[in-house]
Structure formats: C-alpha cells, structure tokens
mmCIF file of C-alpha atoms in Angstrom:
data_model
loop_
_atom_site.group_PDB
_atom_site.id
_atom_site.type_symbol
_atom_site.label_atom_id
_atom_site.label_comp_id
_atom_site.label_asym_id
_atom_site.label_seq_id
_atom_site.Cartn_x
_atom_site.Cartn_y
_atom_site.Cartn_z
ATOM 1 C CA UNK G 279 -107.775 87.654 -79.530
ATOM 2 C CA UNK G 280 -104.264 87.100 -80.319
ATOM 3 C CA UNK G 281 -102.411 83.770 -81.158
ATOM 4 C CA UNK G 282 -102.046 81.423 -77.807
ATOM 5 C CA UNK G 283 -98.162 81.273 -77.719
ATOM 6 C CA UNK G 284 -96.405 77.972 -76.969
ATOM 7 C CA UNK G 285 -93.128 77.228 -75.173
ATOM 8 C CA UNK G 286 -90.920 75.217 -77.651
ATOM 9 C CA UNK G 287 -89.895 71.673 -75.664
ATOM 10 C CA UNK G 288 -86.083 72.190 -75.173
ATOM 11 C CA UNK G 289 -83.173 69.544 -74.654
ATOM 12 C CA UNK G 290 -81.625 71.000 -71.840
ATOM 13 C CA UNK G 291 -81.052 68.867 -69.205
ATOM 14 C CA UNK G 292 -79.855 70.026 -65.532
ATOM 15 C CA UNK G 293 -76.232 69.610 -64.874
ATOM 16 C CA UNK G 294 -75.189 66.859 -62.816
ATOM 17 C CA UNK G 295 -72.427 67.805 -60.117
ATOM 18 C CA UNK G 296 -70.649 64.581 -58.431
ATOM 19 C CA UNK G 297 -67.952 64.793 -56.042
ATOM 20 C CA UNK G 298 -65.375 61.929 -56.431
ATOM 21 C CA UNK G 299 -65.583 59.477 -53.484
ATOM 22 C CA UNK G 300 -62.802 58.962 -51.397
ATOM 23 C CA UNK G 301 -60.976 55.343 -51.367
ATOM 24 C CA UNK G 302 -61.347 53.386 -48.052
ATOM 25 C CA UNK G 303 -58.550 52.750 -46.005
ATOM 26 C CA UNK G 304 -58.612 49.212 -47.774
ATOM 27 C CA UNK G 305 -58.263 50.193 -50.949
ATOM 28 C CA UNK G 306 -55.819 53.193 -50.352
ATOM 29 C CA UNK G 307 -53.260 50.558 -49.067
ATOM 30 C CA UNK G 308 -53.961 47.781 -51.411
ATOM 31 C CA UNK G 309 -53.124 51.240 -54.202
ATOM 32 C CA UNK G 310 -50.170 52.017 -52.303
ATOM 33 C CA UNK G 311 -48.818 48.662 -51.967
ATOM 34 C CA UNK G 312 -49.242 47.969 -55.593
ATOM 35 C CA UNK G 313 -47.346 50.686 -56.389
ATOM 36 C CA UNK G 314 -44.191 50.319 -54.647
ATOM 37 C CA UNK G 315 -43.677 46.734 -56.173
ATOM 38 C CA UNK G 316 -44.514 48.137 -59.672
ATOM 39 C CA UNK G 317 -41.447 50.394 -58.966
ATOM 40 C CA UNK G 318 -39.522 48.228 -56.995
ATOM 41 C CA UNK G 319 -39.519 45.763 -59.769
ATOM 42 C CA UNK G 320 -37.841 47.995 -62.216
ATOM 43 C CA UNK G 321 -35.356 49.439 -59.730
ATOM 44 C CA UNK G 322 -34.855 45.474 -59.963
ATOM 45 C CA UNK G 323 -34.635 44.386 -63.643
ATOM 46 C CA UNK G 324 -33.146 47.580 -64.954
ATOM 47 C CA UNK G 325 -29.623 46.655 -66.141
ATOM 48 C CA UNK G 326 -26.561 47.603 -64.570
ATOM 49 C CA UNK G 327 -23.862 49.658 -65.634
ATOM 50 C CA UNK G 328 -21.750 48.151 -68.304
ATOM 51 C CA UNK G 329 -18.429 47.347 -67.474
ATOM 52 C CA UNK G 330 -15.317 49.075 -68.556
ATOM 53 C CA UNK G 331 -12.844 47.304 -70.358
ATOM 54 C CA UNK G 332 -9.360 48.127 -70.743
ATOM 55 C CA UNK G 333 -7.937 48.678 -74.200
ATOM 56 C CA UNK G 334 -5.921 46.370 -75.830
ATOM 57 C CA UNK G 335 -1.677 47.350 -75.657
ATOM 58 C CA UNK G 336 -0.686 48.326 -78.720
ATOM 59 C CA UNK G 337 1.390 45.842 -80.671
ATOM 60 C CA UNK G 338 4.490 46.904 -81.411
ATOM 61 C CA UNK G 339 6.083 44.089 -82.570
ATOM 62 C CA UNK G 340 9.656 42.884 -81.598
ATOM 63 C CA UNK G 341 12.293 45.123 -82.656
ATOM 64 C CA UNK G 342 14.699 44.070 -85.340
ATOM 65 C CA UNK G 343 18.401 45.155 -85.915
ATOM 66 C CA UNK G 344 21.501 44.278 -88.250
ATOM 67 C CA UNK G 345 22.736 41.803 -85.784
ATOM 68 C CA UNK G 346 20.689 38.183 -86.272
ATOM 69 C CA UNK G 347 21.976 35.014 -84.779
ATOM 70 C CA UNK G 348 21.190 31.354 -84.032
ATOM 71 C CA UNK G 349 22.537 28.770 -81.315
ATOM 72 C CA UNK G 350 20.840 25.329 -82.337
ATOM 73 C CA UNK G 351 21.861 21.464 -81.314
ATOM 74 C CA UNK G 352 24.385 19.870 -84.106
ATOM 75 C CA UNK G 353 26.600 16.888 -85.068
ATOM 76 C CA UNK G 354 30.274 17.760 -85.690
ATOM 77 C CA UNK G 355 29.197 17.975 -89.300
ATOM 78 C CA UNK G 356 26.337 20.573 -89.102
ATOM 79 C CA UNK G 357 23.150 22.004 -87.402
ATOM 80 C CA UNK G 358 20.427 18.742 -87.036
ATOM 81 C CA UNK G 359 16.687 19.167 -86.926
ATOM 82 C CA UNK G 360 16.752 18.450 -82.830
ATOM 83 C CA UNK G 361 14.955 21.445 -81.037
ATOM 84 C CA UNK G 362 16.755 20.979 -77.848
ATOM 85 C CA UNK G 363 19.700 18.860 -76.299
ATOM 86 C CA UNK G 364 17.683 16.358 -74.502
ATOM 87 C CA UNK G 365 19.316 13.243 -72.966
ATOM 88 C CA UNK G 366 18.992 10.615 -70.435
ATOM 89 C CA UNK G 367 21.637 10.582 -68.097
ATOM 90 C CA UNK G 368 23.295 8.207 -64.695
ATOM 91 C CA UNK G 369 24.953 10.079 -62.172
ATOM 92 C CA UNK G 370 28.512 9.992 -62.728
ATOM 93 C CA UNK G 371 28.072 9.583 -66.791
ATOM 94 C CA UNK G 372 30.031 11.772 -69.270
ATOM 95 C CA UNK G 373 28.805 12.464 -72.594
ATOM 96 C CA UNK G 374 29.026 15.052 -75.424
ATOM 97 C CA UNK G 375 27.399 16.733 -78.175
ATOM 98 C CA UNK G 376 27.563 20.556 -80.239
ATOM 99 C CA UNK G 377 25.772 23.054 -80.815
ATOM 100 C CA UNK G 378 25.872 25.301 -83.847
ATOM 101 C CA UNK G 379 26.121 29.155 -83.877
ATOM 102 C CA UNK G 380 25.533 30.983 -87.245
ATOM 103 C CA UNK G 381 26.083 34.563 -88.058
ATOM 104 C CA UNK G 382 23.124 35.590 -90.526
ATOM 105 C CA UNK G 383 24.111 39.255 -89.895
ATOM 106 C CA UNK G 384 25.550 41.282 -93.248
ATOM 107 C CA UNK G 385 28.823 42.024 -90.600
ATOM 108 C CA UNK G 386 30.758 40.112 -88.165
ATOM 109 C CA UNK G 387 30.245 39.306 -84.428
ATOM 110 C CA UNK G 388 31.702 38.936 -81.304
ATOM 111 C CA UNK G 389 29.934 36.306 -78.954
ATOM 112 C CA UNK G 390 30.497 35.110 -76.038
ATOM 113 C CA UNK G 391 29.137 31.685 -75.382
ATOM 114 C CA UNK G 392 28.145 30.169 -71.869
ATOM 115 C CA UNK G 393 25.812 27.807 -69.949
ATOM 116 C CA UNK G 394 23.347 28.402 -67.233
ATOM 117 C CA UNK G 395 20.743 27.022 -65.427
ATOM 118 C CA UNK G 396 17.255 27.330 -66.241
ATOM 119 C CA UNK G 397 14.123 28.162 -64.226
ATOM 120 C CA UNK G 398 10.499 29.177 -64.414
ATOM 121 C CA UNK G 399 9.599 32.696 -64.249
ATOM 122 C CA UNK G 400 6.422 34.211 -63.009
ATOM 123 C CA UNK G 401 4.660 34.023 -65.798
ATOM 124 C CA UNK G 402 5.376 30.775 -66.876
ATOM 125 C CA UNK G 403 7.876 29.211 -69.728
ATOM 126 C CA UNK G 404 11.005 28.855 -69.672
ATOM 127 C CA UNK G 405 14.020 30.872 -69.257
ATOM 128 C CA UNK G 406 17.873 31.030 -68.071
ATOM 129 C CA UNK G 407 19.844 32.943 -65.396
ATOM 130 C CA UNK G 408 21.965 36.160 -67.134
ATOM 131 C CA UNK G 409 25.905 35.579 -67.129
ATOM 132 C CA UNK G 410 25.992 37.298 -63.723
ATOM 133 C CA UNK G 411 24.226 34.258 -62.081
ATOM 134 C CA UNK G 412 26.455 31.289 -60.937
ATOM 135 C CA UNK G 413 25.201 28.114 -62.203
ATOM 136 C CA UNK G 414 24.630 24.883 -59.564
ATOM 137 C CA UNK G 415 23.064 22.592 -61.502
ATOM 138 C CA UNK G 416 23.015 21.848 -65.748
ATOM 139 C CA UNK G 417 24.426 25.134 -66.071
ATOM 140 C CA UNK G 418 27.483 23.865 -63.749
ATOM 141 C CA UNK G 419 27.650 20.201 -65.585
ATOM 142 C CA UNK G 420 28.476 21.736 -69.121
ATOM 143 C CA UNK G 421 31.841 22.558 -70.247
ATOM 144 C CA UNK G 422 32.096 24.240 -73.880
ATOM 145 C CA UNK G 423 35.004 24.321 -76.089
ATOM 146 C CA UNK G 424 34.537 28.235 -76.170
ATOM 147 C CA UNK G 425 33.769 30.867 -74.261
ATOM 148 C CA UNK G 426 33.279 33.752 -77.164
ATOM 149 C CA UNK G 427 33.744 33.246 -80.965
ATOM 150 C CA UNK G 428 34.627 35.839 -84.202
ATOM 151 C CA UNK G 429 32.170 34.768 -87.061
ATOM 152 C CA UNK G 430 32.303 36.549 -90.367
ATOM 153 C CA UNK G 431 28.555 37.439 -92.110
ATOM 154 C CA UNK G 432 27.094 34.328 -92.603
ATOM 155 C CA UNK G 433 29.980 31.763 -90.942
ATOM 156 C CA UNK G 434 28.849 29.203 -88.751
ATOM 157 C CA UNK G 435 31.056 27.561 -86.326
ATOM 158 C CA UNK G 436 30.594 24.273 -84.006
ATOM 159 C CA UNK G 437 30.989 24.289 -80.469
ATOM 160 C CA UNK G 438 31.610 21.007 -78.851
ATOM 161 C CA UNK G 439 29.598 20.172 -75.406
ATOM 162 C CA UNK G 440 30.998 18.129 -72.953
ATOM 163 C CA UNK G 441 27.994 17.325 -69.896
ATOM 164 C CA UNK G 442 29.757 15.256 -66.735
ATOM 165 C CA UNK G 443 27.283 14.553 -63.829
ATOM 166 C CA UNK G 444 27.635 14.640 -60.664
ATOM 167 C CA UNK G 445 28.071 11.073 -58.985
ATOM 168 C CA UNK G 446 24.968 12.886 -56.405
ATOM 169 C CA UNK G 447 22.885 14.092 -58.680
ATOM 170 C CA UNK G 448 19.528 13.582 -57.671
ATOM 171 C CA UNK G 449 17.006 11.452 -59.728
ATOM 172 C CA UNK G 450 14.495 13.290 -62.209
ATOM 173 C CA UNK G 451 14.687 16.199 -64.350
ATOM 174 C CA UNK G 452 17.283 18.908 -64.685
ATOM 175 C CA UNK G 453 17.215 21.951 -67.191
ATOM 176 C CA UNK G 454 19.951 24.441 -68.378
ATOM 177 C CA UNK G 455 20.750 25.954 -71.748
ATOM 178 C CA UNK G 456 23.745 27.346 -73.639
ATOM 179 C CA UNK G 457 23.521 30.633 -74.760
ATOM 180 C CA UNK G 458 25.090 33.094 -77.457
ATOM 181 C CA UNK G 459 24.751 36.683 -76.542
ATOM 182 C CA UNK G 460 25.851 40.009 -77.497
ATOM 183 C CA UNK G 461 26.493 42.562 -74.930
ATOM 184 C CA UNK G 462 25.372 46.375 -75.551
ATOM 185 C CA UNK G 463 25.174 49.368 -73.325
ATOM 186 C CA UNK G 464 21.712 51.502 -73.722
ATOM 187 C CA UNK G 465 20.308 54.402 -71.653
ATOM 188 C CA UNK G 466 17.431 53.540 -69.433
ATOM 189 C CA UNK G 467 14.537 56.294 -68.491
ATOM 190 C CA UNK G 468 16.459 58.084 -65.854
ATOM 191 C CA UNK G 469 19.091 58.741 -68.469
ATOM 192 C CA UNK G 470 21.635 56.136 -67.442
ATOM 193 C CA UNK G 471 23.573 53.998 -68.745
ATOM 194 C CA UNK G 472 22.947 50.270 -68.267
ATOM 195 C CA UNK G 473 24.080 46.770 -69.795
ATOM 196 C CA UNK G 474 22.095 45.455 -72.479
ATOM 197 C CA UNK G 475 22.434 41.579 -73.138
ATOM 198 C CA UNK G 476 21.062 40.339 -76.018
ATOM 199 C CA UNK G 477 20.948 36.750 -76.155
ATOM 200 C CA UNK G 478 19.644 33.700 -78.066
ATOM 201 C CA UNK G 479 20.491 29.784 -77.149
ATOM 202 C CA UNK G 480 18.947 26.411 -76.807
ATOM 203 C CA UNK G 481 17.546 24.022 -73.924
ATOM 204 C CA UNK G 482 19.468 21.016 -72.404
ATOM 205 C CA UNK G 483 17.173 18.637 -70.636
ATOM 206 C CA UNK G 484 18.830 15.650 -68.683
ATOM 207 C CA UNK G 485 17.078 13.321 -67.124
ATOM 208 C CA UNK G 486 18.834 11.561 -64.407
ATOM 209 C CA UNK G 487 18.169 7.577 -63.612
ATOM 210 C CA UNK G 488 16.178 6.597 -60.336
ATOM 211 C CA UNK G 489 13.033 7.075 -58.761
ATOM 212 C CA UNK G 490 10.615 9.340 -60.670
ATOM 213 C CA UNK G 491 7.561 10.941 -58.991
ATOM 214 C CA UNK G 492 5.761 13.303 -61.492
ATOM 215 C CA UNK G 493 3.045 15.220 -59.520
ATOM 216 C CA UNK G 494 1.318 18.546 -59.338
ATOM 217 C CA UNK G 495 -0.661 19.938 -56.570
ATOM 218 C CA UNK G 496 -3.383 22.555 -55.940
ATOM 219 C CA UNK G 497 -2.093 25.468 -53.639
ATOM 220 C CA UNK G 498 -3.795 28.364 -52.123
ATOM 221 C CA UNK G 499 -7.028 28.076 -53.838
ATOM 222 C CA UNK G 500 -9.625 30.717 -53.233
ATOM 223 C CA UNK G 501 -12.747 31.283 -54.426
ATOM 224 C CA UNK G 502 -15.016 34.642 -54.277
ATOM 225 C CA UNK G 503 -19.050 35.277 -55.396
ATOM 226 C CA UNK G 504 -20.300 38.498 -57.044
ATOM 227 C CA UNK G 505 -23.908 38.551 -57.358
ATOM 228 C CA UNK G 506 -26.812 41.122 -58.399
ATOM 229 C CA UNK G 507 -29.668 42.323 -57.327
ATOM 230 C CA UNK G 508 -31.634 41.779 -59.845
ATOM 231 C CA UNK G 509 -33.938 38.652 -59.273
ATOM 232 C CA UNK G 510 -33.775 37.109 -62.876
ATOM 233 C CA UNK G 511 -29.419 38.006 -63.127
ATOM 234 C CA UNK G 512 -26.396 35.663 -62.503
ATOM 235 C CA UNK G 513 -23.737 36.252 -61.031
ATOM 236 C CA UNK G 514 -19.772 35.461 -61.231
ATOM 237 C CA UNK G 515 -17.136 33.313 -59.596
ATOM 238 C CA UNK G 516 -13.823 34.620 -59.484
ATOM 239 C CA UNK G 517 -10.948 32.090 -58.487
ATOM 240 C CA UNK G 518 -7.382 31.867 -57.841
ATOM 241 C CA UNK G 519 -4.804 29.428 -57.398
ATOM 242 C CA UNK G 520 -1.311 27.983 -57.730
ATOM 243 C CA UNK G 521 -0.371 25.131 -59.281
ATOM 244 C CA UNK G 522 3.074 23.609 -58.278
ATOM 245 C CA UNK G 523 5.561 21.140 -59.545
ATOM 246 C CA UNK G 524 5.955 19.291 -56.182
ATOM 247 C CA UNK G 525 7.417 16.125 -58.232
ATOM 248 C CA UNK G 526 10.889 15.439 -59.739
ATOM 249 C CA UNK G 527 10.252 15.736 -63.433
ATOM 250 C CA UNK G 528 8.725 18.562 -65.542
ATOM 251 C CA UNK G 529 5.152 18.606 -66.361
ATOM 252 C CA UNK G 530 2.735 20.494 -67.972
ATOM 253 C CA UNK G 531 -0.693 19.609 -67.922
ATOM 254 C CA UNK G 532 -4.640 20.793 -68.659
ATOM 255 C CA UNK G 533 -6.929 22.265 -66.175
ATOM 256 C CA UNK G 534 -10.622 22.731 -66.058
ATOM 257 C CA UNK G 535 -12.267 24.789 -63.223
ATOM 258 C CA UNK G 536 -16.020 23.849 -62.894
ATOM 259 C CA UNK G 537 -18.634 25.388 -60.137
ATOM 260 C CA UNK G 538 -21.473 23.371 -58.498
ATOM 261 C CA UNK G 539 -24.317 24.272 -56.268
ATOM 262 C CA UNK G 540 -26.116 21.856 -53.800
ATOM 263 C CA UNK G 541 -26.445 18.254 -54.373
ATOM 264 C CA UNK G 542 -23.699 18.457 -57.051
ATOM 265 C CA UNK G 543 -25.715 20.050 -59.947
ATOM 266 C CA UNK G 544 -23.385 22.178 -61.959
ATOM 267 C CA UNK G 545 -23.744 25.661 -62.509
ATOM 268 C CA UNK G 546 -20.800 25.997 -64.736
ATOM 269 C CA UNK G 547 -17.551 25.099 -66.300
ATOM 270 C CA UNK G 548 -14.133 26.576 -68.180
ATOM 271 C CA UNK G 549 -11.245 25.171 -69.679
ATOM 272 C CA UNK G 550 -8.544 26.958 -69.119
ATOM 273 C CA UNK G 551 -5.388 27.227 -71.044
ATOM 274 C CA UNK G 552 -2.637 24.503 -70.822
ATOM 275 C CA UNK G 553 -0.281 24.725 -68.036
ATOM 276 C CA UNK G 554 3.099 25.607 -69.526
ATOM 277 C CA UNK G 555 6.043 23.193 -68.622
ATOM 278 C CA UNK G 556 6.792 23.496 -64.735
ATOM 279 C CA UNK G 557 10.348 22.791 -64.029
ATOM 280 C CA UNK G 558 10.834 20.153 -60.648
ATOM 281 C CA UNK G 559 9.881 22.859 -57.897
ATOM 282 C CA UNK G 560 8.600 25.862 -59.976
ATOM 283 C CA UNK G 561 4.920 27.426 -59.080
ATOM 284 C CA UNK G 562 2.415 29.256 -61.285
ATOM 285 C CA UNK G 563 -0.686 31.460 -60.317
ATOM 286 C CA UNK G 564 -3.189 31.063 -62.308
ATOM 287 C CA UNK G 565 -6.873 32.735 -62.311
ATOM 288 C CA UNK G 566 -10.350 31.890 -63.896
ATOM 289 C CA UNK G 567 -13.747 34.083 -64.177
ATOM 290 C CA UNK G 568 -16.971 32.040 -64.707
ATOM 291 C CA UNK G 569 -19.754 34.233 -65.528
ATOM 292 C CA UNK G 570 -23.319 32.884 -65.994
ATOM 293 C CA UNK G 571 -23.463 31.476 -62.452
ATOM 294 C CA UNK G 572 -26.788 31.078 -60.567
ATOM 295 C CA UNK G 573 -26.559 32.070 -57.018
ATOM 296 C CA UNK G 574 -27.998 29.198 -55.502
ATOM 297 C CA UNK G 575 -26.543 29.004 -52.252
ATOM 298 C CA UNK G 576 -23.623 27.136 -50.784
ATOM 299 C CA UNK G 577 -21.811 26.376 -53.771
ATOM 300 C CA UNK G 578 -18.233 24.589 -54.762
ATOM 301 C CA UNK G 579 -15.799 25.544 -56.798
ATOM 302 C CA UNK G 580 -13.376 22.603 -57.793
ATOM 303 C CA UNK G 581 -10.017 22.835 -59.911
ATOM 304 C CA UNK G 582 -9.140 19.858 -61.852
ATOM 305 C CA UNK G 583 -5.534 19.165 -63.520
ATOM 306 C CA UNK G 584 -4.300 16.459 -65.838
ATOM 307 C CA UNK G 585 -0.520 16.780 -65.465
ATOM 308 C CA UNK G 586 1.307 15.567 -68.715
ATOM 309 C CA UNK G 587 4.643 14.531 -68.922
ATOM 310 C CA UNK G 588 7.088 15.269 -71.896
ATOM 311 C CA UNK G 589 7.459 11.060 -71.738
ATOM 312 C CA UNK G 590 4.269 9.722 -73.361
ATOM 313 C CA UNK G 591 4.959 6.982 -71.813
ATOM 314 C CA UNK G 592 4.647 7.771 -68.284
ATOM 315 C CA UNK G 593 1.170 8.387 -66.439
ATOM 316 C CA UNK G 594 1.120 11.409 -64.235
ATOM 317 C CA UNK G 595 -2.324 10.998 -61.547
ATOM 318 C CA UNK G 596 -4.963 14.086 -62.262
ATOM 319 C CA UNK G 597 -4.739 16.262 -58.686
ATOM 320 C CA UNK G 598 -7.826 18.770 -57.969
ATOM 321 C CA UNK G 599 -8.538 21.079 -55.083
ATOM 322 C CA UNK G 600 -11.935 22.639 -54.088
ATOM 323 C CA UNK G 601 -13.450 25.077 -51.994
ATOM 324 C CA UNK G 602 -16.373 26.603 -51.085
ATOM 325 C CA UNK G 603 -18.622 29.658 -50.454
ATOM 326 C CA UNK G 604 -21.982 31.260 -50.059
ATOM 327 C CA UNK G 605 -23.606 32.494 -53.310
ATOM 328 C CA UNK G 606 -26.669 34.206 -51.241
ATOM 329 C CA UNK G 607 -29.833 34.523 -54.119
ATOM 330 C CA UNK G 608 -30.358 38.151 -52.531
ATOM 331 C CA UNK G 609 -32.684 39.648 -55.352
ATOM 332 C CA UNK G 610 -34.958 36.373 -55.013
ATOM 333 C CA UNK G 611 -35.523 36.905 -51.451
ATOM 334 C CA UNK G 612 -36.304 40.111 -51.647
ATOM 335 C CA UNK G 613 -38.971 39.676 -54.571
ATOM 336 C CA UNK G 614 -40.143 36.617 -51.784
ATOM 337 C CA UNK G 615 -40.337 38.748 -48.763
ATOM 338 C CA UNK G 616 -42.552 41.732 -50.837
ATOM 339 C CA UNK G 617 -44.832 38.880 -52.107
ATOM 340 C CA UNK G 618 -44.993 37.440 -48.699
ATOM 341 C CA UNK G 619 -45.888 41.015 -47.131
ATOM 342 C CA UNK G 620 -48.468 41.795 -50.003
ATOM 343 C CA UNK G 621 -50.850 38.239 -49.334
ATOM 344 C CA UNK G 622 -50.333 38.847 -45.457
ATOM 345 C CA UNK G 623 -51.211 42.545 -46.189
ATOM 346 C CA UNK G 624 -54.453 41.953 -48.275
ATOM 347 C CA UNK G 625 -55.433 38.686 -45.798
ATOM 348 C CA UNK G 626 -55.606 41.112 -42.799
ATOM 349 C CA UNK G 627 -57.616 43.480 -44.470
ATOM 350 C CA UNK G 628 -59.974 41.261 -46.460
ATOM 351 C CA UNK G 629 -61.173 40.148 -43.341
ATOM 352 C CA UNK G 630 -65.015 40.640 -41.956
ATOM 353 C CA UNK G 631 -65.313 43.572 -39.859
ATOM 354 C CA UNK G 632 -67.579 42.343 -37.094
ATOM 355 C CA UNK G 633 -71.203 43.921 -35.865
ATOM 356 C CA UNK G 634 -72.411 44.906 -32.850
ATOM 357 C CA UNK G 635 -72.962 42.459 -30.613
ATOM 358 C CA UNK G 636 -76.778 40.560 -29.162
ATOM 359 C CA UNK G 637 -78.940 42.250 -26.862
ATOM 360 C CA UNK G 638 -79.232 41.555 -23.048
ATOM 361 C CA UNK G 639 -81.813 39.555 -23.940
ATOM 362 C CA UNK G 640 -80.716 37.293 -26.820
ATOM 363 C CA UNK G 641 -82.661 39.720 -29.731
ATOM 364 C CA UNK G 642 -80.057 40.942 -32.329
ATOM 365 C CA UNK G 643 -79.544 44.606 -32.025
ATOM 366 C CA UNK G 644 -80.511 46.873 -34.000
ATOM 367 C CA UNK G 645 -78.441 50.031 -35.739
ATOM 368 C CA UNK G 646 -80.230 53.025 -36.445
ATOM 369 C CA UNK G 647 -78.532 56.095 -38.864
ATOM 370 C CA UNK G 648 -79.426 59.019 -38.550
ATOM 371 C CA UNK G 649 -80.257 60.938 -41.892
ATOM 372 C CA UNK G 650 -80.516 64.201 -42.606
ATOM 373 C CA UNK G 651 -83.151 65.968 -44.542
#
C-alpha cells in the first residue's frame, strides 16, 4: 500500500473585495461646505501686494559759484547778531536802522539793492516778491540809501533804512525784506534765453499798535477710509486740510490729527510737523496718513492745532475741525455671514427625518424591506 498523502494546511486566505460607500447627501454637503471656507479663508488672510514706493530724488546739493554774498541787520558801525529787522511800530511813526552787505567773493560785484513785500508760498515759509512786483505794504514803507552798490572782494558797506508808516496802517503784523541780488541771463530747456536773479536779503517784521486777534482755522477738511478684506487687517485714513491765518498777526503752531471710532475710543493718532509761520491771510494744505486703523464703523477724524505766536507772551486759542465717515469692517462680515450659513446649514440637516405615520387604527405601522437572496 503506498504512503496516505496529506494536504499541507496553507495560509491563504480569500480576498476580500469592498466597494467604497457613497457619502449621504448630509455628509457630501457638510464636505463641501467645509471646503469652501478652508479656501475662502486663505483667499482671506493671504497678504496683499506690497506697495510701491517711489525712490528718493537724488540730492544734488545747492550749486555753488565764485560770487558769495550776505545782506544782514547792522548798526552804523557793523553787522549785529539780530537775525531779522523786527520792530514794533504806530501808524504814522518813522524810524531807521541798516543793514550790512558784504562781498566774500575773490572779485567785485555789482548789486542792486531793494525792498519788497513778503508772502507765503505754497509750500510754506517765507519768501519775497522778485523786483518786477510793486510793493503795497513793508516793501512800500522802506526807503534805502541805495539802490545798487560796487564792493571790492571782501568790502562791506552799510546801507541805511529809513521805515515811515502809513498814518492807516492797519493793526497787526506786516512782513517785507530787503534784498541784494545779482542779475544773470541763462538758457532755459527750450533753448532760450531768460533772466536769472540771484538774490540773498533779510526779513523786516513790523508790528503795528491796536487790536490784535491771532487765530487759525480749519478749512476744507476731508477725510477718506481704505480698508481690506482680510478679516484680521487694518486699514488707513487718509486726510486733508488747510490751515489758514484768518487773524492779524503771524503764527505758527503744532497739529495733531487723531481718529476715533464709536463712543470716542481712539483708534489712532499722529503728530504732524510744525506749521511753518503763516503770514496775516496766508493758507497751507497740509495732509496726514494714519495706518493701523481698525475699521470699526462710523468713525471721526479730528484735527487739532495749537497756534503759537512769535510773542511768548501772547496766548493764541487751540482751533480743531472734524469730520466723519464710514469705515465698513467688510472682511468681518463676511467671515460672519459664512459662519452664520454653515450652523443654519448643518441645523437643517441634523434634523430627524420623520417615519411613516400610525395605522387607521392607532397600531404603529410597520416597514417591510425587501431583500434579495
């Protein structure tokens, strides 16, 4: 008989073949739902775009040449250490003074010599109408006891200054300035030839006795709000305004530009850079940029200004001016309304789906399935 063969145990086991099961209609949504915020909220905190800033101007530096010269205040002895001709006047009053003009050029010059009156330019500071302009006020009070000098390299000579005012002059300040200037010809950009006057001279302030009212005020203030889209960004107030000497006496002054939302909290502050000297009816435009700011709604922007007087004596009443506009939080609500939709969205569908309903005769009724062999 031959040898009863065995089968050797093996430990093969059938494959198992499962077919993935489809999500319900519940859980589809819920999937889809979640996925649109998860890329919604990176569309939302990716940053923007930087910025691009303009480069710097190159500095060139003010030209120099072989002619140098100085007009400063003086005694009839010499140049003093005053930086301006500054005096308080009565209408009708004559007094005098002189001024000092030194030749520090290695050659001689011709100068002519005249007054003018002064005014504010756009910018700000301080500055004097060209010989072409007729003065009407300082400019128009000064008589000088030349009209053009000869100096050797390195004279100095003394001009004397005789200032009459008018018996009408009006109370408060008035600004002029005597200048010594050089006249050139140069050749602008479209090749012709145009005057060149180079000039250099020194302020007269008067003030004139009577009734002083120093004062400032807040023109044409506007105020604008660029936001972002991005729930957890600030945004930026830009603002513009004038300031204006409305007063009778020359003022300059600080200012401070602050934002606030509702119930006065503050969202943010700058100090802004002094207010150069305003001559008696001048204006300025001025602008300020605060970044950082929340966007929290109706919110105010308010411009404050301490006017200063050159007189430390005399008190000059702060002046402000405000306005205000919507700083709309439009991220935020759009982060609120998603959230909102998502609970609404999962409420409706976590909710019981409900069975068939009782017999005719009270008994529950009963589901059959069919199932298949």
């Amino acid at each position: 008989m031959g040898a009863r063969g065995t089968r050797a145990p093996t430990s093969h086991q059938p494959m198992r073949h499962t077919t993935p099961r489809p999500l319900s209609p519940r859980r589809a949504g819920t999937a889809a739902l979640l996925g649109l915020l998860a890329v919604l909220s990176l569309l939302l905190v990716a940053p923007g775009a930087a910025h691009a800033q303009d480069a710097p101007a190159p500095d060139t530096g003010a030209a120099s040449g072989p002619q140098t010269w100085t007009l400063k205040p003086a005694t009839p002895e010499g140049p003093d250490s005053r930086a301006h001709l500054v005096h308080d006047v009565t209408p009708g009053q004559t007094i005098t003074d002189t001024v000092a003009v030194t030749n520090f050029s290695a050659r001689p010059l011709q100068l002519s010599v005249y007054a003018s009156d002064a005014f504010t330019p756009q910018g700000g500071g301080f500055d004097l109408l060209t010989s072409d302009k007729t003065p009407v006020d300082v400019g128009a009070w000064i008589q000088l006891g030349a009209s053009s000098i000869d100096l050797a390299a390195g004279q100095t000579a003394l001009i004397p200054v005789t200032l009459t005012v008018p018996g009408n002059a009006t109370p408060g300040d008035h600004a002029g300035g005597i200048v010594a200037a050089v006249s050139t010809t140069a050749t602008d950009a479209n090749g012709q030839q145009v005057a060149v006057e180079n000039r250099v001279g020194t302020r007269v302030y008067l003030r004139v006795d009577g009734p002083l009212n120093p004062r400032l005020d807040v023109i044409d203030l506007t105020s604008s709000y660029e936001g972002t889209f991005n729930p957890l960004g600030k945004g930026s107030v830009d603002t513009t305004f004038t300031v204006v000497n409305s007063g009778n006496v020359r003022l300059s002054g600080t200012q401070t530009v602050t934002v606030t939302g509702p119930f006065g909290v503050e969202l943010g502050t700058v100090q802004l850079d002094d207010l150069p000297e305003l001559l008696p009816g001048a204006a300025l435009e001025q602008q300020a940029l605060l970044d950082g700011i929340w966007p929290a709604g109706r919110i105010t922007t308010t411009v404050d200004i301490q006017p200063i007087d050159a007189d430390p004596a005399i008190e000059v009443d702060p002046v402000s001016g405000s306005t205000s506009q919507w700083a709309m939080p439009w991220g935020q609500l759009a982060v609120l309304v998603l959230v909102v939709a998502a609970v609404a969205y999962r409420r409706r569908r976590s909710r019981p789906i409900a069975g068939p309903g009782p017999t005719a005769d009270g008994q529950p009724r009963v589901q059959s399935a069919a199932r298949s062999a």
